[in-house]
mmCIF file of C-alpha atoms in Angstrom:
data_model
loop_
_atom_site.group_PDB
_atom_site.id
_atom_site.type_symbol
_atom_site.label_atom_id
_atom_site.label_comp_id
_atom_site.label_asym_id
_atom_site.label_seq_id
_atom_site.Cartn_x
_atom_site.Cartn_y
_atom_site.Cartn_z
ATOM 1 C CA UNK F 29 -13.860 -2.880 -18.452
ATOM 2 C CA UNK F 30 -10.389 -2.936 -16.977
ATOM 3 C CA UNK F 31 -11.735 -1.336 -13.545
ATOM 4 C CA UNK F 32 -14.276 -4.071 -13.013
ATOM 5 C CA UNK F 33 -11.563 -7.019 -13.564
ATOM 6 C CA UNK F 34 -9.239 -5.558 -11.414
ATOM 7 C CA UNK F 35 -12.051 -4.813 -8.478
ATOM 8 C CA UNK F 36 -12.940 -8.730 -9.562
ATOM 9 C CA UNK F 37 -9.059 -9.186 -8.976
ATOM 10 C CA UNK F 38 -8.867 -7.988 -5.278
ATOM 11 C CA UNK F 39 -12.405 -9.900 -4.755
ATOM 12 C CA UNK F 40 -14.428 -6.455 -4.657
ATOM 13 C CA UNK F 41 -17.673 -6.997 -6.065
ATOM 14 C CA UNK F 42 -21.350 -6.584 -5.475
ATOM 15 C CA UNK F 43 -21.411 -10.799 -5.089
ATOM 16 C CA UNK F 44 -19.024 -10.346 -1.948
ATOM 17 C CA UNK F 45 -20.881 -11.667 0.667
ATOM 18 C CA UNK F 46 -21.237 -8.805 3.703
ATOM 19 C CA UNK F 47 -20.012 -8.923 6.839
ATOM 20 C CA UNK F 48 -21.757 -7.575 9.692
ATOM 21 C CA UNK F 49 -18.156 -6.975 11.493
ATOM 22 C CA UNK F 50 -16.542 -4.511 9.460
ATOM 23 C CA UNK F 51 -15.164 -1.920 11.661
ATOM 24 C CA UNK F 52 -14.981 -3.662 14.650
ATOM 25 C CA UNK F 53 -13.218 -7.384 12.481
ATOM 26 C CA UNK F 54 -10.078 -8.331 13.828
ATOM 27 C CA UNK F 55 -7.946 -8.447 10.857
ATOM 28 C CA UNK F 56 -4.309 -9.608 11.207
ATOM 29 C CA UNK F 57 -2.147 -6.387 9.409
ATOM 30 C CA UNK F 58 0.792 -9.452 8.636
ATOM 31 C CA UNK F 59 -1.134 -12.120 6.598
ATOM 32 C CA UNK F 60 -0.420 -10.870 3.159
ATOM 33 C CA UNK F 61 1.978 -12.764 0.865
ATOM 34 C CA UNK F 62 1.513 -16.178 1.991
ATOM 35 C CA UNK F 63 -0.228 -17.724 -0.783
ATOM 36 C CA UNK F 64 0.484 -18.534 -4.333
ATOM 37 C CA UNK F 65 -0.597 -15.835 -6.326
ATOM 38 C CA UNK F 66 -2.579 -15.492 -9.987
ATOM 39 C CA UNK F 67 -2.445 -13.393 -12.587
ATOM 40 C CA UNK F 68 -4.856 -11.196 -15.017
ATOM 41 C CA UNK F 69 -3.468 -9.779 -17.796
ATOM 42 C CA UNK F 70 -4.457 -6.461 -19.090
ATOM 43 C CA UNK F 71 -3.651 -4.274 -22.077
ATOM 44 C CA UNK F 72 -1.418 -1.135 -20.986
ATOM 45 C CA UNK F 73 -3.861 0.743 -23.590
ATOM 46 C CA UNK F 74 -6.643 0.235 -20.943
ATOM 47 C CA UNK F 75 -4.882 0.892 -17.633
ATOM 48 C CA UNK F 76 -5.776 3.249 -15.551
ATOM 49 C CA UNK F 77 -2.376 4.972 -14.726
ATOM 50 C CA UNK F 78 -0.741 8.440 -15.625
ATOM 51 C CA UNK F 79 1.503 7.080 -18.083
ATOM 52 C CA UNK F 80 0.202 4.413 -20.074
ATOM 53 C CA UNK F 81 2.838 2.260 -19.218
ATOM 54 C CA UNK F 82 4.553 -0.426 -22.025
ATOM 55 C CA UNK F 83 2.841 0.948 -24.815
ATOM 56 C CA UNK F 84 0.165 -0.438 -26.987
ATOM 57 C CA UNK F 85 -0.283 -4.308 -27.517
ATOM 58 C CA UNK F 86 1.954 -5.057 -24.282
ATOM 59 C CA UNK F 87 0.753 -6.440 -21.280
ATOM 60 C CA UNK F 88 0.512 -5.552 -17.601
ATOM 61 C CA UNK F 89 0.291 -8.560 -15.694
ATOM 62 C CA UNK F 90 -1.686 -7.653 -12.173
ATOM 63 C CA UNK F 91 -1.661 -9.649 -8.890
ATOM 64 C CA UNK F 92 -4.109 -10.653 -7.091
ATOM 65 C CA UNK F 93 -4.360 -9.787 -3.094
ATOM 66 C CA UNK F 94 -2.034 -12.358 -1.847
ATOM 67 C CA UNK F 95 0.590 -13.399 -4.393
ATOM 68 C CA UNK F 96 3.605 -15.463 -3.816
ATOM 69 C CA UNK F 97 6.700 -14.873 -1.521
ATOM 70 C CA UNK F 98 9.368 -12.397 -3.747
ATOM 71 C CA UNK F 99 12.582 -14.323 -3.541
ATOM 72 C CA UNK F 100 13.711 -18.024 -3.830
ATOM 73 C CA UNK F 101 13.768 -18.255 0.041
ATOM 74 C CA UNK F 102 10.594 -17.317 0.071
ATOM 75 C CA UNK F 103 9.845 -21.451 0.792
ATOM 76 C CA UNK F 104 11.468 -20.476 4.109
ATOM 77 C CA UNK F 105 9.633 -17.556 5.090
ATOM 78 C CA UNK F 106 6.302 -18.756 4.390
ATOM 79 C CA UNK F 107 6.905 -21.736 7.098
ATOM 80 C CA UNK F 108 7.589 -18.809 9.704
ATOM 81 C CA UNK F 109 5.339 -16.027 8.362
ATOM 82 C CA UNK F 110 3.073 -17.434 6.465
ATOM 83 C CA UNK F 111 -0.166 -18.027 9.114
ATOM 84 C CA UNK F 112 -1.777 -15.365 11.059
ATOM 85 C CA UNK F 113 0.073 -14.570 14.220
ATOM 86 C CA UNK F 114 -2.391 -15.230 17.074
ATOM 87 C CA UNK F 115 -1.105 -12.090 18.980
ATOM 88 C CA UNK F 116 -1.312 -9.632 16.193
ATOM 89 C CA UNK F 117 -5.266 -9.724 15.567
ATOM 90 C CA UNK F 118 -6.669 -6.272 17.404
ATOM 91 C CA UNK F 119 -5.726 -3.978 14.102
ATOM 92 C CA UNK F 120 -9.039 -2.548 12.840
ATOM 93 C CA UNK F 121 -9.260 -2.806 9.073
ATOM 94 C CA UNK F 122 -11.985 0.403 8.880
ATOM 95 C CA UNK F 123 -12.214 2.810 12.052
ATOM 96 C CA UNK F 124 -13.535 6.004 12.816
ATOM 97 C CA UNK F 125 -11.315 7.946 15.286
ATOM 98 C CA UNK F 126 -10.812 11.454 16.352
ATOM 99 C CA UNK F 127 -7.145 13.113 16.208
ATOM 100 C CA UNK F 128 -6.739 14.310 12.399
ATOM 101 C CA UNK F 129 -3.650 16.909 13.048
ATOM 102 C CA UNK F 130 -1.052 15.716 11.137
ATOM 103 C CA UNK F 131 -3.413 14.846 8.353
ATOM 104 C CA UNK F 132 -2.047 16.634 5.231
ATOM 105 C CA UNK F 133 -5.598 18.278 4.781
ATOM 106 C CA UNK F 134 -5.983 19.149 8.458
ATOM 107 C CA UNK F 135 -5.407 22.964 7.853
ATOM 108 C CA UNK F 136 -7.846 23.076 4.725
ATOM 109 C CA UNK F 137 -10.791 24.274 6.291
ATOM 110 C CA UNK F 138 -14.293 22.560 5.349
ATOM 111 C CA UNK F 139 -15.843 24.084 3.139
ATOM 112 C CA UNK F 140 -20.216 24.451 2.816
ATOM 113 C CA UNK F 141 -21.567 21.166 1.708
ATOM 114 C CA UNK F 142 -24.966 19.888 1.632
ATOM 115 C CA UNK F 143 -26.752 17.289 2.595
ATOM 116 C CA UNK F 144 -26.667 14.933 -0.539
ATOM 117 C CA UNK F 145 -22.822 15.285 0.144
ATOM 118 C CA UNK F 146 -22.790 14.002 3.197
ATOM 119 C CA UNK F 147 -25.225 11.309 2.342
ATOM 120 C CA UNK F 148 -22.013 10.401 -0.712
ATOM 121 C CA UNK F 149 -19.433 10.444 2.166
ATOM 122 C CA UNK F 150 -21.501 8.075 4.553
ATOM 123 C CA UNK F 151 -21.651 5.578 1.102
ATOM 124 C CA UNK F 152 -18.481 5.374 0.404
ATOM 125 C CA UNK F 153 -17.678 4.997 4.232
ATOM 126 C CA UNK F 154 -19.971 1.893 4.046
ATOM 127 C CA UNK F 155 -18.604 0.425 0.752
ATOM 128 C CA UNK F 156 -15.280 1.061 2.308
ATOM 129 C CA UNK F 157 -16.416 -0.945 5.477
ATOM 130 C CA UNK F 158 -17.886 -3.960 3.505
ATOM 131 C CA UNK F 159 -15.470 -4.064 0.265
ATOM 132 C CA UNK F 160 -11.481 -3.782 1.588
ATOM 133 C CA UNK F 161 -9.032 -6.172 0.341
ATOM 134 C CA UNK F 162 -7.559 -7.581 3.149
ATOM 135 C CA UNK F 163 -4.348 -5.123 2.384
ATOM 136 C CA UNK F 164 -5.652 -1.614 2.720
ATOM 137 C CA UNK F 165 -6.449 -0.180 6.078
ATOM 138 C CA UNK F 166 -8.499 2.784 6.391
ATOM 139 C CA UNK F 167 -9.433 5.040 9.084
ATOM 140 C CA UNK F 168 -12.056 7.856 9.102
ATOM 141 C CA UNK F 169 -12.315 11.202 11.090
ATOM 142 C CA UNK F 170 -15.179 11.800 13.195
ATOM 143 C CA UNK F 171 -14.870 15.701 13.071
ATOM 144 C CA UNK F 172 -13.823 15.765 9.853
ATOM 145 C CA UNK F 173 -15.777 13.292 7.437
ATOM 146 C CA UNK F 174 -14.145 15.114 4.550
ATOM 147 C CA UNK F 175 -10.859 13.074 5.553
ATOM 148 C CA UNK F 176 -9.476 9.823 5.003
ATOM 149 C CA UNK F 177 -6.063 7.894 5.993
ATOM 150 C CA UNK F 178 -4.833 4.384 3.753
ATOM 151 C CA UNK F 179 -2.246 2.645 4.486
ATOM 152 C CA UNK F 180 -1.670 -0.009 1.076
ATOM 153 C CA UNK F 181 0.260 -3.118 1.962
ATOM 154 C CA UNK F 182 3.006 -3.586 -0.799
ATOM 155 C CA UNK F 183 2.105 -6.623 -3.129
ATOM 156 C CA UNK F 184 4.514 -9.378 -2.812
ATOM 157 C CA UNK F 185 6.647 -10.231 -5.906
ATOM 158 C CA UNK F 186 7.184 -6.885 -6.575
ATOM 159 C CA UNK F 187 9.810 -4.173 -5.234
ATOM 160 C CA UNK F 188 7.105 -2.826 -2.755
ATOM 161 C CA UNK F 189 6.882 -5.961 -0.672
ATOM 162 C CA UNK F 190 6.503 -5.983 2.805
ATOM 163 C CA UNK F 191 6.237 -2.193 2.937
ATOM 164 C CA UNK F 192 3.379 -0.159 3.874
ATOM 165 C CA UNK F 193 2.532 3.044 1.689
ATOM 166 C CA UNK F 194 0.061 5.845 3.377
ATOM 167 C CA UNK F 195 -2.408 8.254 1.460
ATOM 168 C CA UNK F 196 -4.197 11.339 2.893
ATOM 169 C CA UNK F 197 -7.560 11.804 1.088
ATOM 170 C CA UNK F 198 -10.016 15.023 1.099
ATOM 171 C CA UNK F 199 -13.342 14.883 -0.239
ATOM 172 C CA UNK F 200 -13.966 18.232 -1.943
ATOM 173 C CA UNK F 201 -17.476 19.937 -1.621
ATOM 174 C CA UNK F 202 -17.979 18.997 -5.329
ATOM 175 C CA UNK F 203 -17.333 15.591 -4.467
ATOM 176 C CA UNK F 204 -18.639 13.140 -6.335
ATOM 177 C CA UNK F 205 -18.681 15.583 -9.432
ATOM 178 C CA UNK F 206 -14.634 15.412 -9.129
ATOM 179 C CA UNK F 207 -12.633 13.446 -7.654
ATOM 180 C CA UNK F 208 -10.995 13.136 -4.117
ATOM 181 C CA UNK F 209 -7.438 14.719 -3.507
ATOM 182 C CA UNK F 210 -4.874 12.199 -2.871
ATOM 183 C CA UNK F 211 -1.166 12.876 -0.742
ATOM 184 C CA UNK F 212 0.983 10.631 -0.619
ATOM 185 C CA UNK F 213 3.565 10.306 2.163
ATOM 186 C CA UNK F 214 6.466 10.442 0.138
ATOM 187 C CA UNK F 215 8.915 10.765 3.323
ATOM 188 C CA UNK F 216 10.684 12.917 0.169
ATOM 189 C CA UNK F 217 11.496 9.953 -1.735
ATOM 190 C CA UNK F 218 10.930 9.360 -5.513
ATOM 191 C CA UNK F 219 9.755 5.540 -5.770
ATOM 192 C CA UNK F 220 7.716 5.241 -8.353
ATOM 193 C CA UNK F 221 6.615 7.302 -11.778
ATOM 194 C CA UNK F 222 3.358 7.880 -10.479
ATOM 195 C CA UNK F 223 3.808 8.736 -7.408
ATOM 196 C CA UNK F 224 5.738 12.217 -6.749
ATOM 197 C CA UNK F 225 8.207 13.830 -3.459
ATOM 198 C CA UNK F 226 5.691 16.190 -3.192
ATOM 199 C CA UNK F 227 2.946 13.555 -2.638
ATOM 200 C CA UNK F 228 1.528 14.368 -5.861
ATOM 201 C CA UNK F 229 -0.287 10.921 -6.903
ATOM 202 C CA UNK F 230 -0.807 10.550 -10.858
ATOM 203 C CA UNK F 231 -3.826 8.465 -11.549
ATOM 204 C CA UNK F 232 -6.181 8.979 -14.527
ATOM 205 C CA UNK F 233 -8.951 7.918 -12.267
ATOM 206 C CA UNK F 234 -8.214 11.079 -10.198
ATOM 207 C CA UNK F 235 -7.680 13.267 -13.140
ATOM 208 C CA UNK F 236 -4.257 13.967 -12.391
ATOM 209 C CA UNK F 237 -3.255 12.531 -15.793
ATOM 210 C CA UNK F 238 -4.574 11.766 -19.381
ATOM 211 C CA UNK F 239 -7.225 9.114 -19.617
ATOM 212 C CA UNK F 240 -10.764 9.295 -21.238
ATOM 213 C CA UNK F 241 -13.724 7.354 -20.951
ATOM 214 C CA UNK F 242 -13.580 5.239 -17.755
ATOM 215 C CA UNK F 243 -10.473 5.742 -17.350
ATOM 216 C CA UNK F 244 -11.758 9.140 -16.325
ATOM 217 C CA UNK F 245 -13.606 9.752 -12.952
ATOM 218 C CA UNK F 246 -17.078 9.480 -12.904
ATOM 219 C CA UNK F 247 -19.483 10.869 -10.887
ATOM 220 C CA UNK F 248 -22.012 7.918 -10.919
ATOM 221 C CA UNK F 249 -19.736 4.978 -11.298
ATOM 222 C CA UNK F 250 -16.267 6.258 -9.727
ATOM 223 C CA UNK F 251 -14.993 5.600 -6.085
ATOM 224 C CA UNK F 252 -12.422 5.373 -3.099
ATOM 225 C CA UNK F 253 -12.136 1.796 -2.771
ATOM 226 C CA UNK F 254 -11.773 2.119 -7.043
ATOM 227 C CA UNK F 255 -9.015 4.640 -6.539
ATOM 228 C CA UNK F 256 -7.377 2.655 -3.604
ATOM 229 C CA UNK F 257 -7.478 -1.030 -5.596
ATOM 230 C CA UNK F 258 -5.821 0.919 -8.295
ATOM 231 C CA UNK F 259 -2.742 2.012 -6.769
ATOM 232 C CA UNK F 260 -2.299 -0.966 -5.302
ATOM 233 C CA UNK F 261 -3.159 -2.661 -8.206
ATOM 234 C CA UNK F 262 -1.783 -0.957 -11.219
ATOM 235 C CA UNK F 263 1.008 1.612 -9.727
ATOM 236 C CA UNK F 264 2.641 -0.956 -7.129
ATOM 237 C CA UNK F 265 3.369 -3.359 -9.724
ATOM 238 C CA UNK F 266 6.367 -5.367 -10.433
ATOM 239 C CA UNK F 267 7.766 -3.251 -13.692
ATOM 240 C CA UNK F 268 7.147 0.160 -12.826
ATOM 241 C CA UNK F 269 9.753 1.347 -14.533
ATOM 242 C CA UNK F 270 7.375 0.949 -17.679
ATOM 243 C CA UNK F 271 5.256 3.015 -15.500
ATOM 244 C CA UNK F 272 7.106 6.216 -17.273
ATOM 245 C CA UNK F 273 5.466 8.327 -19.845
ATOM 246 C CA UNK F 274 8.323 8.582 -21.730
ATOM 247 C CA UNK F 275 10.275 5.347 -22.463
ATOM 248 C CA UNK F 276 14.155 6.385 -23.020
ATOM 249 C CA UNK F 277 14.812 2.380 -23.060
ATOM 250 C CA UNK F 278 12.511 -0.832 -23.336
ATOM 251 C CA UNK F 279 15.413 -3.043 -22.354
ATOM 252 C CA UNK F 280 14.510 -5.238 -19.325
ATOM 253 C CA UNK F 281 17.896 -4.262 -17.572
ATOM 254 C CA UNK F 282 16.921 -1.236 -17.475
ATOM 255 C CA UNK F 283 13.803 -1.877 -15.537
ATOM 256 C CA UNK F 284 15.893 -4.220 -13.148
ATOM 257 C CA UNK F 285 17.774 -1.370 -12.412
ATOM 258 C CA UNK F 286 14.817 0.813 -11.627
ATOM 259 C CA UNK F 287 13.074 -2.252 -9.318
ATOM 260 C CA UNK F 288 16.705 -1.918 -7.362
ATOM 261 C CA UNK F 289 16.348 1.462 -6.760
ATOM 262 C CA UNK F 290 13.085 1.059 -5.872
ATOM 263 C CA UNK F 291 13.377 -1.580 -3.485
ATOM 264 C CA UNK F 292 16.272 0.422 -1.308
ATOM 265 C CA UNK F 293 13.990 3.269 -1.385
ATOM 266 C CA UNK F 294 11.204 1.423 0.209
ATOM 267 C CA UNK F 295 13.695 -0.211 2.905
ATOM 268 C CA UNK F 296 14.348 3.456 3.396
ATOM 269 C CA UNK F 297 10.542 4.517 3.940
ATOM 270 C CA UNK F 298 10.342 1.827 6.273
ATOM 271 C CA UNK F 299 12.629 3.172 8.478
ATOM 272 C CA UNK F 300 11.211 6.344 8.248
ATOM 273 C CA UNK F 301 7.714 4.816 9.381
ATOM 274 C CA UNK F 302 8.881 2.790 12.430
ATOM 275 C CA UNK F 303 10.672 6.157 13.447
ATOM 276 C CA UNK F 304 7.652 8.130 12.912
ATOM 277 C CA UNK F 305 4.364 6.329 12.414
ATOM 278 C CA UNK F 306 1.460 7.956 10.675
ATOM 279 C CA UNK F 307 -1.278 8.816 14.060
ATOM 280 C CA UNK F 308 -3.765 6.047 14.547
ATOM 281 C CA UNK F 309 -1.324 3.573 12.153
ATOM 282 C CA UNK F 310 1.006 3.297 15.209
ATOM 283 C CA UNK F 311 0.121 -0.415 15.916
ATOM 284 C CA UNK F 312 -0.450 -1.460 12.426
ATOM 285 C CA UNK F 313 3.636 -0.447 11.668
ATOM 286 C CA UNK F 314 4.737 -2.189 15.019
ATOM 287 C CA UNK F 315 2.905 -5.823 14.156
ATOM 288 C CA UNK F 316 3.292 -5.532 10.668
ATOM 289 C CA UNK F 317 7.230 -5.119 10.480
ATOM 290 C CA UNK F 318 7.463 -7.272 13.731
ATOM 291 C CA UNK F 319 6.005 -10.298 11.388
ATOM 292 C CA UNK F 320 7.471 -9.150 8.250
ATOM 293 C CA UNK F 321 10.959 -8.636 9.866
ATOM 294 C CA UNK F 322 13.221 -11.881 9.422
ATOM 295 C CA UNK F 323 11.166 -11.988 5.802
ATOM 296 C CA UNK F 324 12.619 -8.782 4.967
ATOM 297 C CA UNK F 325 16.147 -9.046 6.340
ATOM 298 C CA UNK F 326 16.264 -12.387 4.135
ATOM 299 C CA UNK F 327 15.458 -10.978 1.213
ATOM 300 C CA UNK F 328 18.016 -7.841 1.341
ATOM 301 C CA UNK F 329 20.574 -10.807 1.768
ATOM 302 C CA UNK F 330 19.047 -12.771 -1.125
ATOM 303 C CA UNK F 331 19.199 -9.383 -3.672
ATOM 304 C CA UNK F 332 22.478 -8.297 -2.101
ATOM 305 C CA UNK F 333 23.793 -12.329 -3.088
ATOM 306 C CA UNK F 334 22.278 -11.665 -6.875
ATOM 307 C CA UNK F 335 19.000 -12.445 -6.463
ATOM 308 C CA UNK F 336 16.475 -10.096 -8.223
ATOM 309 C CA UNK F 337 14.513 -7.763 -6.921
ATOM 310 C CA UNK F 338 11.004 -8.991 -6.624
ATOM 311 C CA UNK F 339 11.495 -12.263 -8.650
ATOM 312 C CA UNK F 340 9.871 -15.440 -7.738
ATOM 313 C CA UNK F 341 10.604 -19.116 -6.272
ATOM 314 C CA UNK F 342 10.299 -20.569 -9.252
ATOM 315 C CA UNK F 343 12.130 -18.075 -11.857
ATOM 316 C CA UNK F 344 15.159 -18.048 -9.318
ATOM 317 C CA UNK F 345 16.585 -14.947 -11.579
ATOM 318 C CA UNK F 346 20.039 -13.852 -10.751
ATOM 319 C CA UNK F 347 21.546 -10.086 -11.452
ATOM 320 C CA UNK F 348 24.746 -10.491 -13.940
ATOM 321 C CA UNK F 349 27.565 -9.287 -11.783
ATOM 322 C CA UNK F 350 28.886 -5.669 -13.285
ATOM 323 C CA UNK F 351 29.034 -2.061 -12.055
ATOM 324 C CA UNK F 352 25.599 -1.293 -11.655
ATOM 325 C CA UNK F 353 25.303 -4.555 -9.565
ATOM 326 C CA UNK F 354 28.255 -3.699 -7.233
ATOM 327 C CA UNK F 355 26.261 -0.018 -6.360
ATOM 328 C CA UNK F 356 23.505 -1.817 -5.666
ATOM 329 C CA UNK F 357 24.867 -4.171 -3.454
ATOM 330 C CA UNK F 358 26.884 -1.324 -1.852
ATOM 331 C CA UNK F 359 23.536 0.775 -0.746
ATOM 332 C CA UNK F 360 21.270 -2.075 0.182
ATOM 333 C CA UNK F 361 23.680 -3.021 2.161
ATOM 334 C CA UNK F 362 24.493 0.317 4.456
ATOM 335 C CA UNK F 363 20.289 0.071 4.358
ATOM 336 C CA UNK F 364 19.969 -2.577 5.409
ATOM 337 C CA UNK F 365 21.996 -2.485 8.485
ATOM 338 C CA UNK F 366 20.426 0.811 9.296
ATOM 339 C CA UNK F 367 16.993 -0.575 8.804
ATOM 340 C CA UNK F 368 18.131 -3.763 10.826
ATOM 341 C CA UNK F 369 18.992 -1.667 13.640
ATOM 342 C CA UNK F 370 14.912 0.118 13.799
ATOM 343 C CA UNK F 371 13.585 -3.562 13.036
ATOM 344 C CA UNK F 372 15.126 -4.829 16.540
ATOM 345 C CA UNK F 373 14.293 -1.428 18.653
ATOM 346 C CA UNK F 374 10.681 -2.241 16.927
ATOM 347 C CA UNK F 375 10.729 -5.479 18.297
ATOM 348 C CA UNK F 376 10.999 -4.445 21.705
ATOM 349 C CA UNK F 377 7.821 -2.298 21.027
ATOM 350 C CA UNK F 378 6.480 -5.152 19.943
ATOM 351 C CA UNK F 379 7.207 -7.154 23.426
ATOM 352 C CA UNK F 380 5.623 -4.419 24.875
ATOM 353 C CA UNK F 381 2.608 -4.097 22.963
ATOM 354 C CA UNK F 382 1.922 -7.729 23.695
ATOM 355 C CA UNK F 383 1.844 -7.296 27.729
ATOM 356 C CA UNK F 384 -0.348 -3.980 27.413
ATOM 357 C CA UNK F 385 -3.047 -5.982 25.733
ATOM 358 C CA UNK F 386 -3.572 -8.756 28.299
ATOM 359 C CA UNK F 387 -3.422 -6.166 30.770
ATOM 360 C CA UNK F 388 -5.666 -3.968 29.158
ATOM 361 C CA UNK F 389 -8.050 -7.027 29.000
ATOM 362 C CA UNK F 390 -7.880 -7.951 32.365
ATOM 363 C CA UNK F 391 -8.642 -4.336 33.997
ATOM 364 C CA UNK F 392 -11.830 -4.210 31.707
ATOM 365 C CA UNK F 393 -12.683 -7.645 33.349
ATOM 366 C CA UNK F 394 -12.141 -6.446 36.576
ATOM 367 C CA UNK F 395 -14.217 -2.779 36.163
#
């Protein structure tokens, strides 16, 4: 079953040993895309997304949770980035908290549930708790259990890295007879087939697109963390151009093109986040791009040189050098000095975050 592999993929399984730390584990929110990564193929036939993606017989090739470094500099930016930074550790993977107003559900009022409902909300709280890859972050409403907030680290090696990517989620009062509603914080922009402007998320796992069997939501074997692991998993990929339900072109240019796009789109959404950070994310976005910084500066210079988007140290693809190419080069360019320009003003944040802590620390030592 393609779900099961890919929950084996992101080392979600019922073998995982617990941890008796989950929502109050340090975890660093800048550790992914240090290591080597492996691959698991899968047959597009089987995936889980809205449009079954390179047809039948092809193959989607999915990462795991820490693949390898997205440009031939990447050598480089592993020796800087690549271990935890010892200041960055006091990000909560799983929280509750308390403020849900700019949640996209906040206005939807609750409506009557039960208690078996409840009891389903509180499970899938605690197999959110014990079973997150390392690259989603979660937090929970206290007032509103009905409500979740993810933020999904992009995978390296694809035209997603480095950014972050949030989702709203709302139980229904049928829930787990259907599935959860899903927004995603477009910031308006169009960067991948699955994923909509108007937040719309198409999954076949949330039946928001063709699927059948268990590629359908279940009641008794469907949840979250399934839903989260496969947008991270099978709509963040590195081709999802092929993501499309209709196919105009199967030409690999053609999907370069798209994973250029793509990438200046999600330089753009990063600037929009360090701007205006989802509530309760706030620290997450100032360590994460603080870390990631210098890695993603050097990698608009290594695209904008002719290196392709996403592609790995040892490929070392180049872009041939035409028309398309120039316009590339031409907007990740005026991107990236605008997002250069948010990436320093975040590092004073950063500077700043780093004396409240100690401080913090030392008045609780005192009181």
């Amino acid at each position: 079953m393609v779900l099961n592999k890919l929950l084996q993929l992101f080392g979600v399984g019922k073998n995982k040993k617990k941890d008796s730390k989950k929502k109050g584990k340090s975890i660093n929110p800048v550790s992914q895309g240090a290591a080597p990564h492996s691959t698991l193929n899968i047959l597009a036939s089987n995936s889980l997304l809205d449009p079954c993606s390179s047809g039948a017989g092809t193959v989607l090739s999915l990462q795991k949770d820490e693949p390898e470094c997205s440009s031939n500099i990447s050598s480089m930016i592993k020796e800087v980035h690549g271990s935890e930074n010892e200041d960055n550790k006091s990000f909560n993977q799983f929280d509750v908290v308390q403020d849900y107003s700019d949640h996209h559900y906040a206005k939807t009022s609750p409506a009557k549930t039960s208690k078996d409902w409840a009891k389903t909300i509180q499970n899938e709280w605690k197999l959110l708790q014990r079973d997150l890859p390392e690259s989603i972050y979660i937090r929970v409403y206290e007032d509103r259990i009905d409500l979740i907030r993810a933020a999904i680290v992009g995978p390296a090696g694809t035209p997603y890295h480095d950014g972050l990517f949030f989702f709203d989620v709302c139980f229904p009062p049928e829930y787990p007879r259907c599935p959860p509603k899903v927004h995603f914080h477009s910031s308006g922009l169009r960067l991948n087939p699955n994923l909509y402007e108007s937040g719309k998320v198409c999954l076949s796992l949330l039946n928001t697109w063709l699927g059948s069997g268990s590629e359908k939501w279940g009641k008794s074997n469907s949840t979250m963390l399934q839903v989260l692991v496969s947008i991270r998993g099978l709509v963040l990929n590195d081709k999802p151009y092929f993501n499309e339900p209709i196919i105009f072109s199967s030409k690999e240019k053609h999907s370069l093109g798209y994973n250029q796009t793509t990438f200046v789109l999600t330089c753009k959404m990063m600037m929009y986040l360090l701007q205006k950070p989802p509530k309760h994310f706030e620290t997450l976005i100032v360590c994460h791009f603080h870390e990631r910084e210098r890695a993603i500066l050097e990698a608009c210079r290594a695209y904008g040189c002719g290196m392709v988007v996403g592609s790995s140290v040892k490929d070392g693809q180049t872009y041939l050098r035409n028309k398309c190419f120039a316009g590339f080069k031409k907007s990740l360019d005026a991107q990236t000095e605008l997002l250069a320009k948010e990436l320093a003003a975040n590092r004073l944040r950063a500077l700043q975050l780093k004396r409240e802590v100690p401080a913090a620390d030392k008045t609780m030592s005192i009181s």
